[in-house]
Amino acid sequence: MLIKKSVLNMKKERPPVAEYMKIRRYMLNFVEQAGEKSIQAPTILELSRKFGVSRPTVSKAMKMLTDDGYIIGRPGLGAFTNPAKINRCQVQKYRNVALIVGDGMQVHFVPYHLELLGRIGIGISNLNFEITFLQLSSHQTGAIADEIAAVPFDLLLWIVPPPELSPVIQLLRGKGKRVIVLQNDPDCGNLYFDYEAFGYRIGKKLLAEGRRRIAYLLNTEAWSRPLIGLQKAYREAGIELDSSLFFPDMIRLWQKLEKLLNSPGKVDAVFSAVCPTSVFLPFYRSLSPETRARVRFIVEEDGQKAEQFSGWIFRTPFQKMADEICRLIRLECDGIPQDQTKIGISLEEKEL
C-alpha cells in the first residue's frame, strides 16, 4: 500500500521544469510590460504563493532569469526588471491575442493546422494585434486556469480544446477573461466547421443517386461529425448504413478498400473525410476505369490538385473561419461579449 500511495503522489506532483517555465513566462511578460522603466519584480515569497511552489524552485527560476539578463539584482533592495531586454524595435504598443492549440502541449502541426493558423495569423496582424503562443504545463483544471490568467493578454483564442479542458474556459470567463473558442462540437465552441451539415447534404445527394453502401474514411473521434450527418440523412430515408464499411484507422486500409471496390455491389461510394487528395489520389489512380465510373468518390482537396479525378471534392473553408474569428476578436475587444455566439462555417463540394 505504501508503494502504491507514493506512486500516486508522484503522479500528482508537477515536474520542476514545468514550474520553472510558468514562472519564466510570467516574468518575461512582466519585464516586457514594464517597458523602459526598471521596476521592482515580485519577491520570491510572492511568486511562491502565486504559483503554489517552493521558494527554492522560484529562486532557481529567478537566478536563471538574472543570468539571462532579464532581472537585475540590487543588494538590499531586491530584484528589478532590465529595460535593456525589452523589444526596442517595437515602435508601437499592440493589443495581444494569446493562442492555445489543442491541449496546449502540441508541438507538431500537420498542414491542416498550419493553413488554419497561417490564415488566422494574417487576419490578426491586419487588426494590429500581436500573438502570444501559450504552452500549458499541466492538465489540472484549476492550475491551468490560474496559469493562463497570470499571462497578460486582451483575448485568448483557443483552437479545439479537448473536452476535458472545457471547464477551464468557464473558469477563465469567470475571472473576466475574454475567450474565443474554435471547436469541432457546436455545443462547446463559439465557432465550428459545420461538418455535420456537410455530411447530411452529401448523404442526400448520394441517396438521390441510389447509393446505399458507403465506405467512410476514417471513423475517428475527431472526424466523425461528417459521418453523423451522413447517417442522419440515411436514417430519415429509413436506411441504416453498414458500419462494417466505416474504417477506424489506416491499418491495411488500402488493401481492404481495394478488395471491396473490386467486388461489384459491395460499395457504392467512398467518403474520405480524413485522407485528402495527396493521400487518396495514388490509390484512386490504381483502380480500374470501370471501378472509378461505378463508385462515387468524395475527397477533400489539399495542396495536391485533384487532376484526373472524377468525383466530388471539397475544401475546408479556412479563410471563412479566419475572417469570422477576427471579426469576433474585434467585437470582443471592443467590449461586445461574444461568449454566447455560435457560428457554423459551411463546407461546399463540387463535381469534377
C-alpha positions as YAML, in Angstrom:
chain: A
units: angstrom
residues:
- id: 1
  name: MET
  ca: [0.00, 0.00, 0.00]
- id: 2
  name: LEU
  ca: [2.84, 2.42, 0.80]
- id: 3
  name: ILE
  ca: [4.37, 1.85, -2.63]
- id: 4
  name: LYS
  ca: [1.07, 2.43, -4.39]
- id: 5
  name: LYS
  ca: [0.45, 5.61, -2.38]
- id: 6
  name: SER
  ca: [3.87, 7.06, -3.13]
- id: 7
  name: VAL
  ca: [3.41, 6.29, -6.85]
- id: 8
  name: LEU
  ca: [0.09, 8.13, -6.83]
- id: 9
  name: ASN
  ca: [1.71, 11.09, -5.07]
- id: 10
  name: MET
  ca: [4.47, 11.17, -7.66]
- id: 11
  name: LYS
  ca: [1.87, 11.32, -10.46]
- id: 12
  name: LYS
  ca: [0.19, 14.30, -8.77]
- id: 13
  name: GLU
  ca: [3.43, 16.25, -8.43]
- id: 14
  name: ARG
  ca: [4.12, 18.70, -11.19]
- id: 15
  name: PRO
  ca: [7.61, 18.48, -12.70]
- id: 16
  name: PRO
  ca: [10.07, 21.25, -11.67]
- id: 17
  name: VAL
  ca: [10.72, 22.09, -15.34]
- id: 18
  name: ALA
  ca: [7.03, 22.87, -15.85]
- id: 19
  name: GLU
  ca: [7.00, 25.13, -12.77]
- id: 20
  name: TYR
  ca: [10.13, 26.90, -13.94]
- id: 21
  name: MET
  ca: [8.63, 27.54, -17.37]
- id: 22
  name: LYS
  ca: [5.49, 29.04, -15.85]
- id: 23
  name: ILE
  ca: [7.50, 31.42, -13.69]
- id: 24
  name: ARG
  ca: [9.83, 32.30, -16.55]
- id: 25
  name: ARG
  ca: [6.96, 33.04, -18.93]
- id: 26
  name: TYR
  ca: [5.24, 35.18, -16.32]
- id: 27
  name: MET
  ca: [8.39, 37.16, -15.59]
- id: 28
  name: LEU
  ca: [9.27, 37.65, -19.26]
- id: 29
  name: ASN
  ca: [5.84, 39.21, -19.73]
- id: 30
  name: PHE
  ca: [6.40, 41.25, -16.58]
- id: 31
  name: VAL
  ca: [9.66, 42.64, -17.98]
- id: 32
  name: GLU
  ca: [8.04, 43.45, -21.33]
- id: 33
  name: GLN
  ca: [5.10, 45.17, -19.63]
- id: 34
  name: ALA
  ca: [7.47, 47.26, -17.51]
- id: 35
  name: GLY
  ca: [8.87, 48.77, -20.69]
- id: 36
  name: GLU
  ca: [11.51, 51.48, -20.44]
- id: 37
  name: LYS
  ca: [11.25, 51.68, -16.64]
- id: 38
  name: SER
  ca: [13.15, 49.41, -14.30]
- id: 39
  name: ILE
  ca: [10.57, 48.38, -11.74]
- id: 40
  name: GLN
  ca: [10.77, 46.08, -8.78]
- id: 41
  name: ALA
  ca: [9.95, 42.44, -9.52]
- id: 42
  name: PRO
  ca: [7.74, 40.31, -7.27]
- id: 43
  name: THR
  ca: [9.56, 38.80, -4.33]
- id: 44
  name: ILE
  ca: [10.45, 35.13, -4.00]
- id: 45
  name: LEU
  ca: [7.68, 34.76, -1.41]
- id: 46
  name: GLU
  ca: [5.08, 36.46, -3.65]
- id: 47
  name: LEU
  ca: [5.92, 34.26, -6.62]
- id: 48
  name: SER
  ca: [5.99, 31.17, -4.41]
- id: 49
  name: ARG
  ca: [2.45, 31.91, -3.22]
- id: 50
  name: LYS
  ca: [1.23, 32.90, -6.67]
- id: 51
  name: PHE
  ca: [2.33, 29.67, -8.35]
- id: 52
  name: GLY
  ca: [1.97, 27.36, -5.35]
- id: 53
  name: VAL
  ca: [5.58, 26.18, -5.49]
- id: 54
  name: SER
  ca: [8.51, 26.06, -3.09]
- id: 55
  name: ARG
  ca: [10.85, 29.02, -2.60]
- id: 56
  name: PRO
  ca: [13.87, 27.07, -3.90]
- id: 57
  name: THR
  ca: [12.02, 26.46, -7.19]
- id: 58
  name: VAL
  ca: [11.30, 30.20, -7.52]
- id: 59
  name: SER
  ca: [14.86, 31.09, -6.53]
- id: 60
  name: LYS
  ca: [16.25, 28.81, -9.23]
- id: 61
  name: ALA
  ca: [13.97, 30.34, -11.87]
- id: 62
  name: MET
  ca: [14.86, 33.90, -10.82]
- id: 63
  name: LYS
  ca: [18.57, 33.09, -10.81]
- id: 64
  name: MET
  ca: [18.35, 31.85, -14.39]
- id: 65
  name: LEU
  ca: [16.40, 34.97, -15.41]
- id: 66
  name: THR
  ca: [19.10, 37.05, -13.75]
- id: 67
  name: ASP
  ca: [21.83, 35.11, -15.55]
- id: 68
  name: ASP
  ca: [19.99, 35.74, -18.84]
- id: 69
  name: GLY
  ca: [19.88, 39.47, -18.09]
- id: 70
  name: TYR
  ca: [16.13, 39.94, -17.72]
- id: 71
  name: ILE
  ca: [16.31, 40.61, -13.98]
- id: 72
  name: ILE
  ca: [18.83, 42.79, -12.16]
- id: 73
  name: GLY
  ca: [19.58, 42.06, -8.51]
- id: 74
  name: ARG
  ca: [20.25, 45.10, -6.31]
- id: 75
  name: PRO
  ca: [21.70, 44.19, -2.90]
- id: 76
  name: GLY
  ca: [19.49, 45.36, -0.09]
- id: 77
  name: LEU
  ca: [16.74, 46.49, -2.48]
- id: 78
  name: GLY
  ca: [15.57, 43.36, -4.30]
- id: 79
  name: ALA
  ca: [15.15, 42.31, -7.94]
- id: 80
  name: PHE
  ca: [14.30, 44.74, -10.75]
- id: 81
  name: THR
  ca: [13.39, 44.45, -14.43]
- id: 82
  name: ASN
  ca: [16.05, 45.22, -17.04]
- id: 83
  name: PRO
  ca: [14.72, 47.66, -19.69]
- id: 84
  name: ALA
  ca: [17.62, 46.71, -21.97]
- id: 85
  name: LYS
  ca: [15.94, 43.33, -22.61]
- id: 86
  name: ILE
  ca: [12.64, 44.65, -23.97]
- id: 87
  name: ASN
  ca: [11.89, 44.64, -27.69]
- id: 88
  name: ARG
  ca: [13.17, 48.09, -28.68]
- id: 89
  name: CYS
  ca: [12.35, 47.50, -32.34]
- id: 90
  name: GLN
  ca: [8.67, 47.68, -31.48]
- id: 91
  name: VAL
  ca: [7.50, 51.15, -32.48]
- id: 92
  name: GLN
  ca: [4.00, 50.86, -31.00]
- id: 93
  name: LYS
  ca: [2.12, 49.01, -28.32]
- id: 94
  name: TYR
  ca: [-0.04, 46.23, -29.73]
- id: 95
  name: ARG
  ca: [-3.08, 44.58, -28.26]
- id: 96
  name: ASN
  ca: [-2.42, 40.94, -27.56]
- id: 97
  name: VAL
  ca: [-4.13, 37.68, -28.52]
- id: 98
  name: ALA
  ca: [-3.00, 34.64, -26.56]
- id: 99
  name: LEU
  ca: [-3.21, 31.45, -28.62]
- id: 100
  name: ILE
  ca: [-3.57, 27.85, -27.43]
- id: 101
  name: VAL
  ca: [-3.83, 24.91, -29.83]
- id: 102
  name: GLY
  ca: [-5.39, 21.64, -28.71]
- id: 103
  name: ASP
  ca: [-4.32, 20.54, -25.23]
- id: 104
  name: GLY
  ca: [-1.68, 23.26, -25.05]
- id: 105
  name: MET
  ca: [1.18, 20.77, -25.31]
- id: 106
  name: GLN
  ca: [1.14, 20.30, -29.05]
- id: 107
  name: VAL
  ca: [4.47, 20.78, -30.81]
- id: 108
  name: HIS
  ca: [3.75, 19.03, -34.13]
- id: 109
  name: PHE
  ca: [1.44, 20.71, -36.65]
- id: 110
  name: VAL
  ca: [0.14, 18.99, -39.79]
- id: 111
  name: PRO
  ca: [-0.74, 21.03, -42.92]
- id: 112
  name: TYR
  ca: [-4.37, 21.29, -41.74]
- id: 113
  name: HIS
  ca: [-3.25, 23.19, -38.62]
- id: 114
  name: LEU
  ca: [-0.66, 25.20, -40.48]
- id: 115
  name: GLU
  ca: [-3.09, 26.54, -43.08]
- id: 116
  name: LEU
  ca: [-5.65, 27.45, -40.45]
- id: 117
  name: LEU
  ca: [-3.07, 29.09, -38.18]
- id: 118
  name: GLY
  ca: [-1.47, 30.92, -41.11]
- id: 119
  name: ARG
  ca: [-4.73, 32.48, -42.23]
- id: 120
  name: ILE
  ca: [-5.70, 33.37, -38.67]
- id: 121
  name: GLY
  ca: [-2.27, 34.93, -38.12]
- id: 122
  name: ILE
  ca: [-2.57, 37.15, -41.19]
- id: 123
  name: GLY
  ca: [-6.03, 38.28, -40.11]
- id: 124
  name: ILE
  ca: [-4.88, 39.07, -36.57]
- id: 125
  name: SER
  ca: [-1.90, 41.04, -37.88]
- id: 126
  name: ASN
  ca: [-4.25, 43.09, -40.06]
- id: 127
  name: LEU
  ca: [-6.11, 44.01, -36.86]
- id: 128
  name: ASN
  ca: [-2.80, 45.28, -35.39]
- id: 129
  name: PHE
  ca: [-2.70, 42.60, -32.71]
- id: 130
  name: GLU
  ca: [0.30, 40.58, -31.64]
- id: 131
  name: ILE
  ca: [0.12, 36.89, -30.68]
- id: 132
  name: THR
  ca: [1.44, 35.16, -27.58]
- id: 133
  name: PHE
  ca: [1.67, 31.40, -28.18]
- id: 134
  name: LEU
  ca: [0.91, 29.58, -24.92]
- id: 135
  name: GLN
  ca: [2.12, 26.10, -23.97]
- id: 136
  name: LEU
  ca: [0.47, 24.59, -20.90]
- id: 137
  name: SER
  ca: [2.46, 22.78, -18.25]
- id: 138
  name: SER
  ca: [-0.31, 20.64, -16.73]
- id: 139
  name: HIS
  ca: [-3.88, 19.45, -17.35]
- id: 140
  name: GLN
  ca: [-5.24, 20.18, -13.87]
- id: 141
  name: THR
  ca: [-8.26, 22.42, -14.38]
- id: 142
  name: GLY
  ca: [-7.68, 24.92, -11.59]
- id: 143
  name: ALA
  ca: [-3.93, 25.09, -12.15]
- id: 144
  name: ILE
  ca: [-4.38, 25.70, -15.88]
- id: 145
  name: ALA
  ca: [-6.91, 28.50, -15.33]
- id: 146
  name: ASP
  ca: [-4.56, 30.22, -12.87]
- id: 147
  name: GLU
  ca: [-1.60, 29.72, -15.18]
- id: 148
  name: ILE
  ca: [-3.37, 31.24, -18.19]
- id: 149
  name: ALA
  ca: [-4.93, 34.06, -16.17]
- id: 150
  name: ALA
  ca: [-1.45, 35.08, -14.99]
- id: 151
  name: VAL
  ca: [-0.45, 35.89, -18.58]
- id: 152
  name: PRO
  ca: [-1.34, 39.43, -19.72]
- id: 153
  name: PHE
  ca: [-3.47, 39.40, -22.88]
- id: 154
  name: ASP
  ca: [-6.50, 41.15, -24.31]
- id: 155
  name: LEU
  ca: [-8.12, 37.96, -25.55]
- id: 156
  name: LEU
  ca: [-7.50, 34.22, -25.60]
- id: 157
  name: LEU
  ca: [-8.12, 32.25, -28.80]
- id: 158
  name: TRP
  ca: [-8.31, 28.53, -28.05]
- id: 159
  name: ILE
  ca: [-8.32, 26.25, -31.09]
- id: 160
  name: VAL
  ca: [-10.03, 22.89, -30.48]
- id: 161
  name: PRO
  ca: [-9.52, 22.38, -26.73]
- id: 162
  name: PRO
  ca: [-10.12, 18.76, -25.65]
- id: 163
  name: PRO
  ca: [-13.49, 18.21, -23.93]
- id: 164
  name: GLU
  ca: [-11.89, 17.59, -20.54]
- id: 165
  name: LEU
  ca: [-10.46, 21.14, -20.57]
- id: 166
  name: SER
  ca: [-13.79, 22.84, -21.31]
- id: 167
  name: PRO
  ca: [-14.23, 23.76, -17.59]
- id: 168
  name: VAL
  ca: [-11.05, 25.85, -17.86]
- id: 169
  name: ILE
  ca: [-12.76, 28.14, -20.36]
- id: 170
  name: GLN
  ca: [-15.64, 28.75, -17.95]
- id: 171
  name: LEU
  ca: [-13.21, 29.46, -15.12]
- id: 172
  name: LEU
  ca: [-11.32, 31.96, -17.28]
- id: 173
  name: ARG
  ca: [-14.52, 33.74, -18.28]
- id: 174
  name: GLY
  ca: [-15.48, 33.78, -14.61]
- id: 175
  name: LYS
  ca: [-12.20, 35.60, -13.95]
- id: 176
  name: GLY
  ca: [-13.22, 38.24, -16.50]
- id: 177
  name: LYS
  ca: [-11.00, 36.93, -19.31]
- id: 178
  name: ARG
  ca: [-12.17, 37.25, -22.91]
- id: 179
  name: VAL
  ca: [-12.10, 33.87, -24.68]
- id: 180
  name: ILE
  ca: [-12.98, 32.83, -28.24]
- id: 181
  name: VAL
  ca: [-13.16, 29.06, -28.88]
- id: 182
  name: LEU
  ca: [-12.93, 27.19, -32.18]
- id: 183
  name: GLN
  ca: [-14.27, 23.69, -31.55]
- id: 184
  name: ASN
  ca: [-15.36, 20.63, -33.51]
- id: 185
  name: ASP
  ca: [-18.51, 20.40, -31.39]
- id: 186
  name: PRO
  ca: [-21.04, 23.24, -31.97]
- id: 187
  name: ASP
  ca: [-22.20, 22.87, -28.36]
- id: 188
  name: CYS
  ca: [-18.77, 23.73, -26.96]
- id: 189
  name: GLY
  ca: [-17.33, 26.44, -29.22]
- id: 190
  name: ASN
  ca: [-18.07, 29.92, -30.50]
- id: 191
  name: LEU
  ca: [-17.11, 28.81, -33.99]
- id: 192
  name: TYR
  ca: [-17.02, 25.45, -35.71]
- id: 193
  name: PHE
  ca: [-16.74, 23.94, -39.16]
- id: 194
  name: ASP
  ca: [-20.22, 22.54, -39.82]
- id: 195
  name: TYR
  ca: [-19.07, 19.09, -40.90]
- id: 196
  name: GLU
  ca: [-22.31, 17.50, -39.72]
- id: 197
  name: ALA
  ca: [-24.43, 19.61, -42.08]
- id: 198
  name: PHE
  ca: [-21.94, 18.87, -44.84]
- id: 199
  name: GLY
  ca: [-22.22, 15.11, -44.26]
- id: 200
  name: TYR
  ca: [-26.00, 15.40, -44.23]
- id: 201
  name: ARG
  ca: [-26.01, 17.18, -47.60]
- id: 202
  name: ILE
  ca: [-23.65, 14.58, -49.09]
- id: 203
  name: GLY
  ca: [-25.96, 11.87, -47.80]
- id: 204
  name: LYS
  ca: [-28.96, 13.46, -49.53]
- id: 205
  name: LYS
  ca: [-27.07, 13.66, -52.82]
- id: 206
  name: LEU
  ca: [-25.90, 10.04, -52.58]
- id: 207
  name: LEU
  ca: [-29.45, 8.92, -51.82]
- id: 208
  name: ALA
  ca: [-30.67, 10.77, -54.91]
- id: 209
  name: GLU
  ca: [-28.20, 8.68, -56.93]
- id: 210
  name: GLY
  ca: [-29.46, 5.46, -55.31]
- id: 211
  name: ARG
  ca: [-26.21, 4.78, -53.42]
- id: 212
  name: ARG
  ca: [-26.67, 2.87, -50.16]
- id: 213
  name: ARG
  ca: [-23.35, 1.18, -49.37]
- id: 214
  name: ILE
  ca: [-20.95, 3.90, -48.26]
- id: 215
  name: ALA
  ca: [-17.34, 3.36, -47.20]
- id: 216
  name: TYR
  ca: [-16.25, 6.10, -44.76]
- id: 217
  name: LEU
  ca: [-12.61, 7.11, -44.12]
- id: 218
  name: LEU
  ca: [-11.88, 7.43, -41.22]
- id: 219
  name: ASN
  ca: [-14.32, 6.86, -38.39]
- id: 220
  name: THR
  ca: [-12.31, 8.51, -35.61]
- id: 221
  name: GLU
  ca: [-13.47, 10.64, -32.68]
- id: 222
  name: ALA
  ca: [-12.04, 13.79, -34.24]
- id: 223
  name: TRP
  ca: [-13.50, 13.15, -37.72]
- id: 224
  name: SER
  ca: [-16.87, 11.53, -37.04]
- id: 225
  name: ARG
  ca: [-19.05, 14.63, -37.48]
- id: 226
  name: PRO
  ca: [-19.48, 14.27, -41.27]
- id: 227
  name: LEU
  ca: [-20.46, 10.65, -40.62]
- id: 228
  name: ILE
  ca: [-23.10, 11.76, -38.09]
- id: 229
  name: GLY
  ca: [-24.73, 13.94, -40.75]
- id: 230
  name: LEU
  ca: [-24.41, 11.18, -43.36]
- id: 231
  name: GLN
  ca: [-26.13, 8.65, -41.10]
- id: 232
  name: LYS
  ca: [-28.87, 11.15, -40.27]
- id: 233
  name: ALA
  ca: [-29.74, 11.60, -43.96]
- id: 234
  name: TYR
  ca: [-29.98, 7.84, -44.49]
- id: 235
  name: ARG
  ca: [-31.97, 7.21, -41.31]
- id: 236
  name: GLU
  ca: [-34.51, 9.78, -42.44]
- id: 237
  name: ALA
  ca: [-34.88, 7.62, -45.55]
- id: 238
  name: GLY
  ca: [-35.33, 4.51, -43.39]
- id: 239
  name: ILE
  ca: [-31.87, 3.14, -44.22]
- id: 240
  name: GLU
  ca: [-29.18, 2.12, -41.71]
- id: 241
  name: LEU
  ca: [-25.70, 2.34, -43.19]
- id: 242
  name: ASP
  ca: [-23.41, -0.69, -42.81]
- id: 243
  name: SER
  ca: [-20.96, 0.20, -40.01]
- id: 244
  name: SER
  ca: [-18.54, -2.52, -41.19]
- id: 245
  name: LEU
  ca: [-17.70, -0.14, -44.06]
- id: 246
  name: PHE
  ca: [-16.59, 2.61, -41.65]
- id: 247
  name: PHE
  ca: [-12.80, 2.33, -41.41]
- id: 248
  name: PRO
  ca: [-11.41, 3.36, -37.99]
- id: 249
  name: ASP
  ca: [-7.69, 3.56, -38.87]
- id: 250
  name: MET
  ca: [-5.07, 3.24, -41.61]
- id: 251
  name: ILE
  ca: [-4.11, -0.37, -40.84]
- id: 252
  name: ARG
  ca: [-4.19, -2.15, -44.20]
- id: 253
  name: LEU
  ca: [-6.77, 0.43, -45.29]
- id: 254
  name: TRP
  ca: [-5.94, 0.44, -48.99]
- id: 255
  name: GLN
  ca: [-5.82, -3.36, -49.29]
- id: 256
  name: LYS
  ca: [-9.21, -3.73, -47.56]
- id: 257
  name: LEU
  ca: [-10.80, -0.95, -49.58]
- id: 258
  name: GLU
  ca: [-9.42, -2.27, -52.87]
- id: 259
  name: LYS
  ca: [-10.88, -5.71, -52.14]
- id: 260
  name: LEU
  ca: [-14.30, -4.19, -51.52]
- id: 261
  name: LEU
  ca: [-14.18, -1.99, -54.61]
- id: 262
  name: ASN
  ca: [-13.21, -4.91, -56.82]
- id: 263
  name: SER
  ca: [-16.36, -6.74, -55.73]
- id: 264
  name: PRO
  ca: [-19.33, -5.16, -57.55]
- id: 265
  name: GLY
  ca: [-22.22, -4.38, -55.21]
- id: 266
  name: LYS
  ca: [-20.09, -4.13, -52.06]
- id: 267
  name: VAL
  ca: [-19.53, -0.34, -52.16]
- id: 268
  name: ASP
  ca: [-21.46, 2.42, -53.97]
- id: 269
  name: ALA
  ca: [-19.44, 5.40, -52.69]
- id: 270
  name: VAL
  ca: [-16.29, 6.27, -50.76]
- id: 271
  name: PHE
  ca: [-16.45, 9.30, -48.46]
- id: 272
  name: SER
  ca: [-12.93, 10.32, -47.46]
- id: 273
  name: ALA
  ca: [-13.22, 12.86, -44.64]
- id: 274
  name: VAL
  ca: [-9.62, 12.48, -43.44]
- id: 275
  name: CYS
  ca: [-7.48, 11.21, -46.35]
- id: 276
  name: PRO
  ca: [-7.08, 14.24, -48.68]
- id: 277
  name: THR
  ca: [-6.14, 14.20, -52.35]
- id: 278
  name: SER
  ca: [-2.39, 13.96, -51.68]
- id: 279
  name: VAL
  ca: [-3.06, 10.71, -49.79]
- id: 280
  name: PHE
  ca: [-6.05, 9.38, -51.72]
- id: 281
  name: LEU
  ca: [-5.15, 10.01, -55.36]
- id: 282
  name: PRO
  ca: [-2.34, 7.41, -55.64]
- id: 283
  name: PHE
  ca: [-4.83, 4.77, -54.54]
- id: 284
  name: TYR
  ca: [-7.56, 6.15, -56.80]
- id: 285
  name: ARG
  ca: [-5.29, 6.04, -59.86]
- id: 286
  name: SER
  ca: [-4.53, 2.38, -59.20]
- id: 287
  name: LEU
  ca: [-8.21, 1.49, -59.65]
- id: 288
  name: SER
  ca: [-9.68, 0.29, -62.93]
- id: 289
  name: PRO
  ca: [-11.64, 2.74, -65.12]
- id: 290
  name: GLU
  ca: [-14.73, 0.61, -64.55]
- id: 291
  name: THR
  ca: [-14.45, 0.95, -60.76]
- id: 292
  name: ARG
  ca: [-13.89, 4.69, -60.99]
- id: 293
  name: ALA
  ca: [-17.03, 5.04, -63.12]
- id: 294
  name: ARG
  ca: [-19.17, 2.82, -60.90]
- id: 295
  name: VAL
  ca: [-18.29, 4.25, -57.48]
- id: 296
  name: ARG
  ca: [-18.83, 7.83, -56.29]
- id: 297
  name: PHE
  ca: [-15.74, 9.25, -54.55]
- id: 298
  name: ILE
  ca: [-15.87, 12.25, -52.18]
- id: 299
  name: VAL
  ca: [-12.44, 13.61, -51.21]
- id: 300
  name: GLU
  ca: [-11.00, 16.75, -49.61]
- id: 301
  name: GLU
  ca: [-8.62, 18.64, -51.89]
- id: 302
  name: ASP
  ca: [-5.41, 19.80, -50.22]
- id: 303
  name: GLY
  ca: [-2.13, 21.03, -51.70]
- id: 304
  name: GLN
  ca: [-2.28, 18.40, -54.46]
- id: 305
  name: LYS
  ca: [-4.88, 19.37, -57.05]
- id: 306
  name: ALA
  ca: [-7.43, 16.72, -57.96]
- id: 307
  name: GLU
  ca: [-6.28, 16.27, -61.55]
- id: 308
  name: GLN
  ca: [-7.53, 13.22, -63.48]
- id: 309
  name: PHE
  ca: [-10.12, 12.64, -60.77]
- id: 310
  name: SER
  ca: [-13.81, 12.01, -61.31]
- id: 311
  name: GLY
  ca: [-15.89, 12.63, -58.20]
- id: 312
  name: TRP
  ca: [-16.78, 15.30, -55.68]
- id: 313
  name: ILE
  ca: [-14.11, 17.34, -53.94]
- id: 314
  name: PHE
  ca: [-14.41, 19.77, -51.07]
- id: 315
  name: ARG
  ca: [-12.14, 22.25, -49.35]
- id: 316
  name: THR
  ca: [-12.20, 23.16, -45.67]
- id: 317
  name: PRO
  ca: [-13.01, 26.92, -45.72]
- id: 318
  name: PHE
  ca: [-10.06, 28.13, -43.66]
- id: 319
  name: GLN
  ca: [-10.33, 31.71, -44.90]
- id: 320
  name: LYS
  ca: [-14.01, 31.96, -43.92]
- id: 321
  name: MET
  ca: [-13.13, 30.68, -40.47]
- id: 322
  name: ALA
  ca: [-10.20, 33.10, -40.11]
- id: 323
  name: ASP
  ca: [-12.41, 36.03, -41.15]
- id: 324
  name: GLU
  ca: [-15.07, 35.11, -38.59]
- id: 325
  name: ILE
  ca: [-12.50, 34.60, -35.83]
- id: 326
  name: CYS
  ca: [-11.02, 38.04, -36.48]
- id: 327
  name: ARG
  ca: [-14.47, 39.62, -36.53]
- id: 328
  name: LEU
  ca: [-15.31, 38.12, -33.13]
- id: 329
  name: ILE
  ca: [-11.91, 39.16, -31.74]
- id: 330
  name: ARG
  ca: [-12.55, 42.74, -32.82]
- id: 331
  name: LEU
  ca: [-16.06, 42.77, -31.31]
- id: 332
  name: GLU
  ca: [-14.95, 41.16, -28.05]
- id: 333
  name: CYS
  ca: [-12.05, 43.55, -27.61]
- id: 334
  name: ASP
  ca: [-14.38, 46.48, -28.34]
- id: 335
  name: GLY
  ca: [-16.43, 45.45, -25.31]
- id: 336
  name: ILE
  ca: [-19.16, 43.44, -27.04]
- id: 337
  name: PRO
  ca: [-19.16, 39.98, -25.34]
- id: 338
  name: GLN
  ca: [-19.18, 37.02, -27.74]
- id: 339
  name: ASP
  ca: [-19.26, 34.14, -25.26]
- id: 340
  name: GLN
  ca: [-22.79, 33.19, -26.35]
- id: 341
  name: THR
  ca: [-22.05, 33.46, -30.08]
- id: 342
  name: LYS
  ca: [-22.35, 30.25, -32.11]
- id: 343
  name: ILE
  ca: [-21.25, 30.32, -35.76]
- id: 344
  name: GLY
  ca: [-21.08, 27.33, -38.06]
- id: 345
  name: ILE
  ca: [-18.86, 27.65, -41.15]
- id: 346
  name: SER
  ca: [-20.33, 25.65, -44.02]
- id: 347
  name: LEU
  ca: [-18.39, 23.46, -46.44]
- id: 348
  name: GLU
  ca: [-19.10, 23.16, -50.15]
- id: 349
  name: GLU
  ca: [-18.37, 20.39, -52.63]
- id: 350
  name: LYS
  ca: [-18.04, 20.48, -56.39]
- id: 351
  name: GLU
  ca: [-18.14, 17.76, -59.01]
- id: 352
  name: LEU
  ca: [-15.19, 17.11, -61.28]
...
